[in-house]
Amino acid sequence: MNAPISSVKGIGEQKAKLFEKLDLCSLSDMLWFLPRAYCDYSKLTPVMALEHGQTAAARVTLSSEPKSAYPRKGFSIVTCNAMDETGSLQLVWYNQPYRRNSLKNGSTMLVMGRVDREKGLRFINPELSTALEPPGILPVYPLVAGLNQRLMRLAAKAALAACGQLKETLPEGFRRKYSLAEINFALQNAHFPEDDGSLERARERLFFEEALMFTLSLKLKRFEREAESGIPFKISEAEIARFISHMPFALTKPQERALDEIAADMRAGKPMNRILQGDVGSGKTVLALFVLYVAKLNGYQAALMAPTEILALQHEKSVLEFFKEDDVLLLRGGLPNKARQEALAKIASGEKRVIIGTHSLLQKDIEFENLGAVVADEQHRFGVRQRAAIAQKGAKTDVLIMSATPIPRTLSLVLYGDLDVSVLNGMPPGRQRVKTYFVPTSKRADMYDFLAKRLAAGEQAYIVCPLVEQSDEIPAISAKELYDELRTGPLNGRAIALLHGKQKASDKQAVLDAFSSGECEALVSTSVVEVGVNVPNATIMIIEDADRFGLAQLHQLRGRVGRGVKPSSCFLLSRAESDSTIERISYLTQTNDGFEIAQRDLELRGPGEFLGTRQHGESEYKLLSGAGMDTIKRAMDAANALFEGGADVNEREALVKLARAYYQSRVGEIALN
Ligand code: ADP
Ligand code: MG
C-alpha cells in the first residue's frame, strides 16, 4: 500500500514526479484520490444519434488512411474518417501526432470522447480501444500537464489491487442505520463503478465518512478544550469603559455583543477559542485590540497574526494608536539574522508585550515569556492545522480568530465545529453601499473617462487583475500589462503605481505608503490588496476578468472602497460570454451583504468553493470538498446523535477512536513554513 506510484508497471520515475504534483506519492494516496467526474461508456451510441457536446462511445470502422497536418510550428492535427451502419464521422486529435500509428484503414475500434457537431460530426481527441465491448463507466481524474487519464486509471487499478481486502472500520450497526456501503465496495466503485447506483452509494459512503470524521474530530477537540484550564483574566466594567472611550467612535451593537462574548470568554477559567466572523469593514480590529488590551492589562504578552506582511503593517498602525511604542514589536520577515535574533530576544525576555507578525509567529524558534492571548486575523488561511499550532504555542492561551470570509452558517458549524462563533452582522454607521456595475467591453472607454475624472477630483482607485504577468495559458489581463497600457493611455499624466506579490517587501511598502498618503492616485495590482489595505479616500474599485475570482473574493475586494465619506463604485469586467458566468458576477450588483453572497456561492457551486483548493497547500478539505451539503448535514447529525441519550456506547467508542486517529493524521506534523 505504501509502495510508490513508480512501482506501477508502465509508470516510470518521471511520470511519478508528475503524480507528486497532485500529492500522490504512494498507492494508498491514489486509493483516496477520487475522480472529479465519470464518463459513461457503458452503452454504445449509433453514429447517427451522437449529439453535440455529449460524451459518448461508438463502435466504428475506419474508412480512410489517417492524415497528419502541421499548420504551424508546435501544432499538429491527426484526422481519420470512420463510420458505422448509421452514419459517418471524423476523428480529430490535436497535438497527439503518435495517434496516427494506431489507425489502420478498415479496422474496427471503440472511440470514446467528446462529440462535436460544429464542423460536421467529429470526435475531438477521443480515446481508442481495440476491445470492442463498452468499457463501462470510466473515472476522470484531476490532471496536471504531462499526465493523462490512461495513466491515472492505471495507477488507480494498481492501487485497488494492492490494497486487497481492507478491514471495514465503521461499525456494522452504524452502517446499517445510515445505509452506508461497505468500504471495499465503496473504493472499488468510486474508481470503477459497476453502474450509476453503485457509484452513488460508493461516493456517499466515502464522503459521509469523511464528513463524519471531520465533524466528530472537531467536536472531540472542543470537548477537550472545554475541560482544560485557562487564564482567568480580570477585566472590570470600568476598564472596559475606558477601552471603549479610547476609540474614536461608539461601538456598533454587533461589536458590543462580540465584545461581551469575548470578555466572558477571557474571564472564564478555560481557554477562549472563538472565531469572529465579520464582513470587510465591519470593524473587527476593535475587538482584536480589546483582546490585546485585556492580556496586557493582566501582565501577559499578546500576539496579533496576519496572513500577509502588508496586513501586519496595517495592524501595527492600529495597535500603535492604542499602545505605547516601547511595548510593541512588529516582527518582519526577511530580517538579517542578527536583527532577527535581537527581536526574538525581546519577545523571549518579555520586554515586548504586544507582538505583531505573520503566521510565522508560530514558528518553533519564537519563544514568548508569557503569551496569554493570540489574535489571528483573516482566518482565510488558518485551517484546522494552523488552529492546532496556535493552541500549542501556549498551553492556556486564549485564541481569537478573525475571518473576513463570510461563510454560510450551515457550513461554519462544520468548519468551525471546535470553536465558538461571534458574528459582526451590520456595518458601522455612515457606511454607504458601494454601487456595483457590470461593464461590457463596449463601455470600457467610458469607464476610464469616469475614472480619470474622479482621480482629477482627488479621489483614488484600485485596479485589480488576476495575473501578475501575461500568460499564454490563461486568457486574462495581467497587472504589468494593464499598468503599461494605462500609464501611456487613458491615465497618462496621472500618478499610478504597480503592486504585486512578487515585489520585494520594501518596494511593496513604498507603493502602499504612496497610495496611503495620496501621492499615488491609482494602484494597479493583483489581489494582494484583497486583505488589509485601508485607504478611505479610495472610491473606485475596478476588477478585470472578474469571472476569474470567486464571489466571496470579489466581495472582499470590493470592500476596499466605500470606507470613507464619499460615494464609491465598483466595476466588474469580464470577457466571459456565457450567460451563467455573467449572471454569477452580476449578482454582486444586487447585494452588498457578504453572508448572502456566501450563501449564493454555496448554492451555485456547492461547499467545495469554501473548502476547496483555492488555498494552495491546504489539503485538509480535499475529500470533504467533494461532498454535497446534504451529506455533510447528515454526517453532522450522526455525530451529534452519538452523544445523545440512548446512543450505542460501543458504536460511539469505536467512532471516537477513529476520529482521534483521523485528527492526528491531519494535524500530526504541524508543518508551517
Ligand atoms: P475589518 O477589519 O472588519 O475589515 P476595520 O476594523 O478595519 O474592519 O474597520 C473598518 C473601518 O471602520 C475603520 O476605518 C474603522 O476605524 C471604522 N470603524 C470600526 N468600527 C466603527 C464604529 N463602531 N463606528 C464607526 N466607524 C467604525
Ligand atoms: Mg481587518
XYZ file of C-alpha atoms and ligand atoms in Angstrom:
701
model
C 0.000 0.000 0.000
C 2.825 2.361 0.780
C 4.619 1.380 -2.379
C 5.473 4.410 -4.511
C 3.460 5.222 -7.618
C 6.543 4.396 -9.683
C 6.117 0.763 -8.651
C 3.172 0.539 -11.047
C 4.137 -1.178 -14.262
C 4.029 1.434 -17.015
C 4.704 4.404 -14.739
C 8.330 5.461 -14.542
C 10.165 7.793 -12.199
C 9.481 10.795 -14.406
C 5.746 10.261 -14.576
C 5.732 9.555 -10.842
C 7.127 13.063 -10.326
C 4.024 14.416 -12.052
C 1.797 12.388 -9.744
C 3.577 14.035 -6.836
C 2.324 17.382 -8.045
C -1.137 16.085 -7.219
C 0.112 14.966 -3.779
C 0.061 11.399 -4.986
C 3.164 9.649 -3.719
C 2.027 6.178 -2.741
C -0.588 3.749 -3.958
C -2.536 4.486 -0.823
C -2.717 8.179 -1.795
C -4.129 7.107 -5.138
C -6.742 4.959 -3.464
C -8.248 8.007 -1.766
C -7.868 10.303 -4.746
C -11.349 10.336 -6.149
C -12.295 11.092 -9.746
C -13.682 14.530 -10.414
C -16.153 13.134 -12.948
C -17.103 9.970 -14.773
C -17.675 9.148 -18.416
C -20.443 6.721 -19.029
C -19.201 4.357 -21.701
C -21.436 1.519 -20.606
C -23.568 1.821 -23.691
C -22.664 2.318 -27.338
C -24.304 5.113 -29.296
C -25.034 4.732 -33.014
C -23.189 7.398 -35.001
C -26.456 8.866 -36.226
C -27.597 9.519 -32.660
C -24.450 11.325 -31.428
C -25.249 14.749 -30.052
C -23.137 17.866 -29.917
C -21.292 18.288 -26.621
C -22.120 14.786 -25.424
C -19.506 12.378 -24.089
C -20.125 9.080 -25.794
C -18.724 5.789 -27.017
C -19.268 4.430 -30.521
C -18.059 1.334 -32.348
C -16.783 2.415 -35.739
C -14.809 1.144 -38.689
C -12.075 3.381 -40.026
C -12.843 4.381 -43.591
C -9.712 6.276 -44.621
C -5.989 6.351 -44.007
C -5.064 8.746 -41.210
C -3.757 12.173 -42.246
C -1.309 14.369 -40.341
C -1.026 18.095 -40.747
C 1.291 20.644 -39.146
C -0.399 24.026 -39.687
C 2.260 25.788 -37.637
C 5.285 25.050 -35.521
C 4.471 23.034 -32.431
C 0.935 22.297 -33.547
C -0.217 19.075 -35.173
C -3.539 17.619 -36.270
C -4.274 13.978 -36.980
C -7.566 13.177 -38.714
C -9.230 9.987 -39.884
C -12.675 9.130 -41.230
C -14.828 6.446 -39.674
C -18.340 5.031 -39.935
C -20.874 2.551 -38.662
C -24.127 1.286 -40.210
C -25.935 4.505 -39.319
C -23.546 7.213 -40.487
C -20.020 8.531 -40.806
C -17.872 10.958 -38.878
C -14.359 12.269 -38.429
C -11.868 11.603 -35.650
C -9.581 14.513 -34.765
C -6.587 14.739 -32.472
C -4.750 17.919 -31.704
C -1.107 17.662 -30.722
C -1.120 13.885 -30.469
C 0.881 13.019 -33.610
C 1.518 9.471 -32.347
C -2.188 8.666 -32.777
C -1.512 8.114 -36.419
C 0.299 4.873 -35.663
C -2.706 3.169 -34.116
C -5.074 3.948 -37.010
C -5.488 1.447 -39.849
C -7.989 1.829 -42.630
C -10.685 -0.845 -42.323
C -10.088 -1.736 -38.694
C -12.937 -1.603 -36.197
C -12.478 0.050 -32.826
C -14.206 1.804 -29.984
C -13.928 5.584 -29.881
C -14.806 7.426 -26.720
C -14.863 11.107 -26.023
C -16.481 14.421 -26.704
C -18.754 14.791 -29.705
C -18.641 17.986 -31.714
C -21.050 18.888 -34.487
C -19.839 22.375 -35.257
C -17.873 21.481 -38.393
C -19.548 18.258 -39.336
C -19.767 15.328 -36.965
C -16.494 14.811 -35.146
C -14.942 13.254 -32.076
C -12.321 15.608 -30.622
C -9.289 13.954 -29.011
C -11.134 10.675 -28.412
C -9.734 7.681 -26.617
C -9.448 4.468 -28.608
C -9.852 0.869 -27.647
C -9.436 -2.275 -29.656
C -11.578 -4.136 -27.146
C -14.931 -3.878 -28.806
C -17.153 -4.215 -25.760
C -18.056 -0.976 -23.975
C -15.673 -0.436 -21.037
C -18.377 0.771 -18.653
C -18.272 3.916 -16.574
C -14.754 5.326 -16.569
C -13.273 7.679 -13.991
C -11.975 11.116 -14.939
C -9.326 12.393 -12.532
C -7.917 15.853 -11.999
C -4.716 16.108 -14.025
C -1.532 18.102 -14.330
C 0.309 18.692 -17.594
C 2.047 15.532 -18.778
C -0.406 13.099 -17.209
C -3.425 11.598 -18.896
C -6.473 9.628 -17.852
C -4.966 6.365 -19.048
C -2.053 6.678 -16.592
C -4.338 7.786 -13.784
C -6.609 4.787 -14.338
C -3.600 2.506 -14.451
C -2.458 3.837 -11.077
C -5.955 3.577 -9.615
C -6.281 -0.047 -10.790
C -2.901 -0.851 -9.279
C -3.878 0.836 -6.018
C -7.092 -1.147 -5.767
C -5.258 -4.376 -6.499
C -2.502 -3.629 -3.988
C -4.838 -2.773 -1.162
C -6.510 -6.178 -1.331
C -9.328 -6.529 1.160
C -9.435 -3.594 3.578
C -10.885 -4.080 7.013
C -14.214 -2.363 7.456
C -13.800 0.264 10.164
C -17.318 1.633 10.575
C -19.400 -0.424 12.998
C -21.884 -2.704 11.267
C -24.946 -1.313 13.034
C -23.923 2.232 12.294
C -23.502 1.437 8.626
C -26.953 -0.048 8.512
C -28.504 2.905 10.315
C -27.134 5.334 7.738
C -27.256 2.969 4.752
C -23.532 3.178 4.164
C -21.857 0.893 1.659
C -19.030 -1.426 2.705
C -15.537 0.062 2.353
C -14.118 -2.260 -0.326
C -17.234 -1.907 -2.408
C -17.058 1.857 -1.941
C -13.470 2.263 -3.067
C -13.822 -0.102 -5.996
C -16.965 1.599 -7.250
C -15.783 5.130 -6.593
C -12.982 4.482 -9.080
C -14.545 1.962 -11.446
C -18.299 1.935 -10.937
C -20.380 -1.035 -11.960
C -23.380 1.175 -12.621
C -24.858 4.533 -11.611
C -26.463 3.210 -8.452
C -23.243 1.637 -7.184
C -21.364 4.804 -7.965
C -23.730 6.892 -5.935
C -23.651 4.554 -2.936
C -19.864 4.344 -3.135
C -19.280 8.072 -3.119
C -21.888 8.671 -0.468
C -20.128 6.256 1.851
C -16.728 7.880 1.367
C -17.960 11.459 1.658
C -20.171 10.650 4.596
C -17.296 9.022 6.417
C -15.023 11.974 5.704
C -17.614 14.498 6.866
C -18.315 12.406 9.951
C -14.639 12.128 10.874
C -14.138 15.815 10.274
C -17.048 16.986 12.415
C -16.550 14.354 15.060
C -12.871 15.136 15.483
C -13.584 18.845 15.898
C -16.310 18.048 18.362
C -13.893 15.978 20.425
C -11.359 18.763 20.243
C -13.967 21.085 21.601
C -14.812 18.770 24.500
C -11.115 18.545 25.291
C -10.607 22.293 25.328
C -13.656 22.795 27.470
C -12.049 20.587 30.053
C -8.750 22.499 30.002
C -7.971 25.252 32.436
C -7.076 28.627 31.009
C -6.114 32.020 32.330
C -8.952 33.685 34.216
C -8.218 37.204 33.012
C -9.547 40.026 35.143
C -11.273 42.899 33.482
C -13.618 45.288 35.239
C -16.509 47.129 33.670
C -14.641 50.363 34.322
C -11.652 49.087 32.374
C -13.908 48.053 29.522
C -15.463 51.505 29.531
C -12.009 53.043 29.475
C -11.095 50.929 26.472
C -14.209 51.958 24.602
C -13.747 55.620 25.431
C -10.347 55.446 23.739
C -11.994 54.596 20.442
C -12.812 57.500 18.171
C -16.349 56.156 17.710
C -19.155 54.439 19.584
C -19.258 50.679 19.116
C -21.978 49.219 16.937
C -24.446 46.810 18.521
C -22.791 43.757 16.951
C -19.390 44.980 18.135
C -20.760 45.406 21.658
C -22.203 41.937 21.623
C -18.968 40.400 20.353
C -17.009 42.340 22.968
C -19.244 40.951 25.712
C -18.771 37.428 24.385
C -15.012 37.866 24.244
C -14.850 39.414 27.715
C -16.842 36.497 29.114
C -14.528 34.006 27.412
C -11.411 35.713 28.708
C -12.696 35.941 32.248
C -13.618 32.271 32.271
C -11.167 29.729 33.568
C -10.924 27.867 30.283
C -9.108 28.978 27.163
C -11.027 31.108 24.681
C -11.434 29.501 21.283
C -13.555 31.877 19.334
C -13.931 32.901 15.747
C -15.178 36.354 14.915
C -16.803 36.441 11.518
C -17.414 39.812 10.000
C -17.510 41.254 6.585
C -14.732 43.522 5.417
C -15.221 46.890 7.091
C -17.497 45.564 9.808
C -14.993 46.691 12.425
C -13.171 43.624 13.661
C -9.974 45.474 14.536
C -11.505 46.985 17.681
C -12.097 43.505 19.006
C -8.566 42.445 18.223
C -7.307 45.455 20.164
C -9.586 44.528 23.022
C -8.058 41.061 23.331
C -4.546 42.530 23.295
C -5.618 45.100 25.872
C -7.047 42.563 28.312
C -3.994 40.324 28.055
C -1.594 43.193 28.556
C -3.574 44.616 31.463
C -3.214 41.257 33.182
C 0.535 41.186 32.712
C 0.573 38.808 29.763
C 2.035 39.113 26.309
C -0.279 39.094 23.351
C 0.283 38.326 19.686
C -1.536 39.536 16.612
C -1.025 37.491 13.481
C -1.881 38.363 9.932
C -1.637 36.257 6.802
C 0.461 38.796 4.919
C 3.141 41.261 5.815
C 1.109 44.101 4.325
C -1.683 43.367 6.708
C 0.708 43.067 9.633
C 1.980 46.548 8.829
C -1.557 47.897 8.791
C -2.225 46.292 12.136
C 0.889 47.814 13.586
C -0.592 51.225 12.821
C -3.854 50.450 14.606
C -2.007 48.969 17.544
C 0.292 51.961 17.892
C -2.686 54.257 18.168
C -3.577 52.451 21.329
C -0.424 51.008 22.884
C 2.916 52.580 23.801
C 5.512 52.205 21.100
C 8.001 50.665 23.548
C 5.680 47.764 24.216
C 5.029 46.896 20.597
C 7.137 44.831 18.240
C 6.448 44.102 14.619
C 8.392 41.002 13.649
C 9.107 41.467 9.990
C 10.017 38.681 7.612
C 13.357 38.611 5.873
C 15.310 40.281 8.660
C 19.091 39.774 8.708
C 19.914 37.081 11.200
C 21.329 39.426 13.840
C 18.320 41.727 13.783
C 16.014 38.747 13.960
C 17.855 37.291 16.951
C 17.603 40.648 18.735
C 13.877 40.793 18.063
C 13.384 37.226 19.251
C 15.300 38.025 22.437
C 12.944 40.911 23.158
C 9.992 38.594 22.768
C 11.503 35.851 24.888
C 12.526 38.214 27.693
C 9.096 39.782 27.805
C 10.437 43.254 27.056
C 7.917 43.492 24.228
C 4.315 42.935 25.254
C 2.344 43.151 22.037
C 3.863 41.265 19.123
C 2.634 41.594 15.590
C 3.620 39.456 12.656
C 2.535 36.995 10.036
C 1.680 33.421 10.950
C 5.419 32.839 11.029
C 4.997 33.899 14.677
C 4.045 30.270 15.193
C 7.492 29.054 14.227
C 9.311 26.912 16.720
C 12.227 29.265 17.321
C 9.943 32.002 18.605
C 9.543 31.825 22.340
C 7.410 34.080 24.446
C 7.869 34.955 28.081
C 4.202 34.521 28.920
C 1.912 34.515 25.965
C -1.645 34.985 27.176
C -3.646 35.639 24.049
C -3.367 35.267 20.309
C -5.425 37.018 17.673
C -5.228 35.563 14.184
C -6.685 37.864 11.573
C -8.270 36.852 8.286
C -8.864 33.244 9.035
C -8.939 32.533 5.323
C -5.636 30.785 5.554
C -5.853 29.421 9.060
C -7.244 25.917 8.803
C -7.602 23.213 11.421
C -3.869 22.647 11.322
C -2.996 26.230 11.990
C -5.512 26.365 14.810
C -3.811 23.395 16.392
C -0.454 25.121 16.025
C -1.721 28.228 17.799
C -3.064 26.177 20.655
C 0.360 24.583 21.063
C 2.142 27.888 21.429
C 0.997 28.488 24.971
C -0.989 25.773 26.676
C -3.527 28.100 28.192
C -3.546 30.747 25.528
C -6.778 32.472 24.636
C -7.329 32.472 20.916
C -9.463 34.758 18.789
C -9.568 34.064 15.086
C -10.995 36.752 12.843
C -12.411 35.940 9.468
C -13.481 38.324 6.767
C -14.759 35.499 4.635
C -18.424 35.234 5.380
C -19.361 31.595 5.397
C -22.940 30.385 5.366
C -24.000 29.417 8.855
C -24.675 25.806 7.953
C -21.138 25.450 6.766
C -19.484 27.394 9.551
C -20.999 24.940 12.011
C -18.983 22.259 10.256
C -15.752 24.080 9.567
C -15.562 25.709 12.975
C -17.052 22.863 14.958
C -14.251 23.245 17.508
C -14.850 26.960 18.041
C -17.395 29.393 19.429
C -18.636 31.788 16.815
C -19.310 35.520 17.053
C -20.746 37.333 14.081
C -20.496 41.007 13.200
C -23.513 41.458 11.011
C -24.133 45.026 10.063
C -21.752 47.836 9.328
C -20.640 50.861 11.320
C -22.942 53.819 10.723
C -22.438 56.147 7.794
C -21.075 53.376 5.631
C -22.604 53.594 2.236
C -23.380 50.971 -0.262
C -20.730 50.576 -2.926
C -22.514 50.973 -6.259
C -21.523 47.997 -8.380
C -21.668 47.713 -12.161
C -21.008 45.036 -14.700
C -19.082 46.700 -17.528
C -19.386 45.287 -21.043
C -16.299 45.666 -23.205
C -18.011 48.368 -25.240
C -18.187 50.603 -22.164
C -14.552 50.335 -21.145
C -13.582 53.713 -22.550
C -16.455 55.407 -20.718
C -15.318 53.788 -17.520
C -11.794 55.147 -17.968
C -13.233 58.620 -18.608
C -15.114 58.393 -15.364
C -12.017 57.101 -13.598
C -9.812 59.923 -14.885
C -12.391 62.484 -13.704
C -12.580 61.036 -10.209
C -8.793 60.977 -9.946
C -8.673 64.583 -11.104
C -11.140 65.373 -8.332
C -8.669 63.998 -5.799
C -10.108 60.529 -5.264
C -8.199 57.266 -5.600
C -8.708 53.921 -7.295
C -7.741 50.271 -7.197
C -7.456 48.332 -10.429
C -7.179 44.616 -9.793
C -6.033 41.991 -12.303
C -5.988 38.225 -11.854
C -2.402 37.815 -13.078
C 0.949 39.438 -12.401
C 2.380 38.700 -15.797
C 0.844 37.772 -19.073
C 0.383 34.066 -19.595
C -0.104 32.034 -22.745
C -2.316 29.568 -20.992
C -4.692 31.852 -19.159
C -6.640 34.349 -21.204
C -6.699 37.105 -18.621
C -5.157 40.524 -18.308
C -2.029 40.948 -16.195
C -1.250 43.770 -13.818
C 2.004 44.595 -15.610
C 0.332 44.757 -19.000
C -2.523 46.922 -17.838
C -0.210 49.177 -15.877
C 1.763 49.941 -19.035
C -1.379 50.394 -21.050
C -2.986 52.811 -18.609
C 0.183 54.751 -17.934
C 0.684 55.513 -21.588
C -3.021 55.634 -22.453
C -6.169 56.596 -20.542
C -4.337 57.560 -17.332
C -1.444 59.314 -18.985
C -0.177 62.062 -16.681
C -1.792 60.650 -13.529
C 0.243 59.161 -10.698
C -0.271 55.429 -10.926
C 1.707 52.560 -9.458
C 2.050 48.822 -9.755
C 1.728 46.409 -6.831
C 2.018 42.631 -6.835
C 3.078 39.747 -4.673
C 6.356 39.159 -6.466
C 7.795 42.527 -5.476
C 10.245 42.932 -2.630
C 8.557 43.732 0.670
C 10.262 47.129 0.809
C 9.030 48.002 -2.699
C 5.535 46.957 -1.805
C 5.653 49.078 1.273
C 6.870 52.097 -0.667
C 3.968 51.725 -3.089
C 1.453 51.297 -0.304
C 2.805 54.299 1.570
C 2.490 56.383 -1.569
C -1.069 55.192 -2.023
C -1.972 55.798 1.621
C -0.586 59.319 1.516
C -2.462 60.063 -1.698
C 0.725 60.711 -3.622
C -0.196 57.741 -5.797
C -3.686 58.049 -7.251
C -4.351 54.665 -8.774
C -2.966 51.305 -7.826
C -2.786 48.588 -10.466
C -2.381 45.348 -8.590
C -3.110 41.682 -8.213
C -5.403 40.501 -5.476
C -2.725 41.265 -2.868
C -4.932 44.200 -1.892
C -7.622 41.711 -1.012
C -6.627 41.874 2.579
C -5.695 44.673 4.798
C -5.327 47.861 2.822
C -7.331 50.685 4.318
C -7.412 53.926 2.355
C -10.701 55.754 2.985
C -10.034 58.175 0.139
C -10.165 55.339 -2.399
C -13.584 55.340 -4.044
C -13.159 53.227 -7.143
C -12.520 49.518 -7.479
C -12.071 48.115 -10.948
C -11.773 44.352 -11.253
C -10.568 42.932 -14.555
C -11.556 39.416 -15.624
C -13.840 39.258 -12.645
C -15.003 35.760 -13.580
C -11.569 34.510 -12.511
C -12.454 35.271 -8.888
C -14.984 33.634 -6.584
C -17.952 35.718 -5.484
C -16.717 35.914 -1.939
C -13.336 37.094 -3.110
C -14.857 39.739 -5.373
C -16.901 40.929 -2.483
C -13.824 41.145 -0.350
C -12.005 43.162 -2.982
C -14.952 45.499 -3.262
C -14.716 46.055 0.474
C -11.519 48.050 -0.079
C -13.636 51.002 -1.179
C -16.613 52.638 0.489
C -14.571 53.178 3.614
C -14.740 56.936 3.617
C -17.477 59.524 3.327
C -17.514 59.854 -0.470
C -19.724 57.655 -2.657
C -17.845 54.678 -4.067
C -18.194 52.430 -7.065
C -17.045 49.010 -8.128
C -16.714 48.000 -11.787
C -16.607 44.353 -12.770
C -15.219 43.474 -16.178
C -15.211 40.135 -17.886
C -14.523 38.670 -21.285
C -16.664 35.643 -20.452
C -19.579 35.171 -22.775
C -21.642 32.522 -21.069
C -24.861 33.789 -19.543
C -24.351 31.841 -16.351
C -20.953 33.443 -15.739
C -22.256 36.927 -16.335
C -25.241 36.195 -14.149
C -22.984 34.912 -11.379
C -20.841 38.015 -11.344
C -23.804 40.320 -11.766
C -25.229 39.030 -8.510
C -22.778 41.360 -6.813
C -24.515 44.337 -8.385
C -27.618 43.409 -6.422
C -26.340 42.961 -2.898
C -23.636 44.133 -0.546
C -24.266 41.545 2.128
C -21.338 39.172 2.433
C -23.314 36.423 4.118
C -25.919 36.466 1.335
C -23.174 36.335 -1.252
C -21.598 33.390 0.513
C -24.927 31.614 0.636
C -25.272 32.189 -3.095
C -21.802 30.792 -3.727
C -22.786 27.752 -1.701
C -25.915 27.217 -3.767
C -24.240 27.794 -7.107
C -21.066 25.870 -6.612
C -21.567 23.705 -3.547
C -19.427 23.626 -0.444
C -16.323 22.852 -2.466
C -16.000 26.568 -3.158
C -15.438 27.187 0.547
C -13.462 24.073 1.321
C -11.747 23.851 -1.952
C -8.345 24.035 -3.366
C -8.222 27.799 -3.578
C -5.629 27.949 -0.863
C -2.796 26.011 -2.302
C -1.203 23.586 0.071
C -4.180 23.332 2.318
C -5.249 19.823 1.610
C -7.231 19.164 4.737
C -10.567 19.524 2.984
C -9.593 17.656 -0.142
C -12.036 14.805 0.204
C -14.637 16.800 2.084
C -14.848 19.359 -0.687
C -16.447 16.765 -2.952
C -19.295 16.139 -0.548
C -22.650 17.777 -1.029
C -24.272 19.843 1.698
C -26.889 17.120 2.290
C -24.245 14.548 3.059
C -22.412 16.953 5.333
C -25.585 17.686 7.261
C -26.446 14.023 7.606
C -22.965 13.300 8.920
C -23.195 16.138 11.427
C -26.487 14.825 12.725
C -24.915 11.409 13.064
C -22.005 12.886 15.035
C -24.375 14.714 17.366
C -26.570 11.666 17.857
C -23.595 9.746 19.216
C -23.631 11.933 22.321
C -27.336 11.862 22.924
C -29.109 9.631 25.399
C -29.743 6.161 24.055
C -26.704 6.203 21.792
C -24.902 2.903 21.374
C -21.845 3.118 23.616
C -19.753 0.634 21.673
C -20.511 2.388 18.449
C -19.539 5.705 19.977
C -16.280 4.361 21.335
C -15.323 2.834 18.019
C -16.078 6.026 16.114
C -14.375 8.275 18.659
C -11.249 6.196 18.275
C -11.380 6.561 14.516
C -11.957 10.300 14.758
C -8.968 10.752 17.044
C -6.755 8.897 14.630
C -8.176 10.979 11.806
C -7.407 14.219 13.641
C -3.904 13.019 14.460
C -3.212 12.193 10.855
C -4.460 15.609 9.761
C -2.751 17.661 12.394
C 0.016 15.217 13.271
C 3.001 17.045 11.951
C 2.111 20.665 12.129
C 4.074 21.891 9.193
C 4.120 25.626 8.984
C 6.565 27.112 6.599
P -12.469 44.982 9.365
O -11.133 44.653 9.964
O -13.575 44.210 9.964
O -12.464 44.904 7.877
P -11.912 47.554 10.448
O -11.769 47.171 11.859
O -10.681 47.807 9.679
O -12.800 46.499 9.685
O -12.897 48.810 10.373
C -13.209 49.423 9.158
C -13.326 50.911 9.338
O -14.463 51.217 10.120
C -12.138 51.520 10.040
O -11.835 52.727 9.420
C -12.635 51.738 11.462
O -11.995 52.818 12.074
C -14.112 52.026 11.236
N -14.964 51.619 12.358
C -14.896 50.472 13.058
N -15.852 50.429 13.998
C -16.565 51.574 13.885
C -17.699 52.106 14.574
N -18.279 51.448 15.571
N -18.155 53.306 14.177
C -17.571 53.973 13.177
N -16.506 53.521 12.478
C -16.002 52.335 12.832
Mg -9.406 43.791 9.311
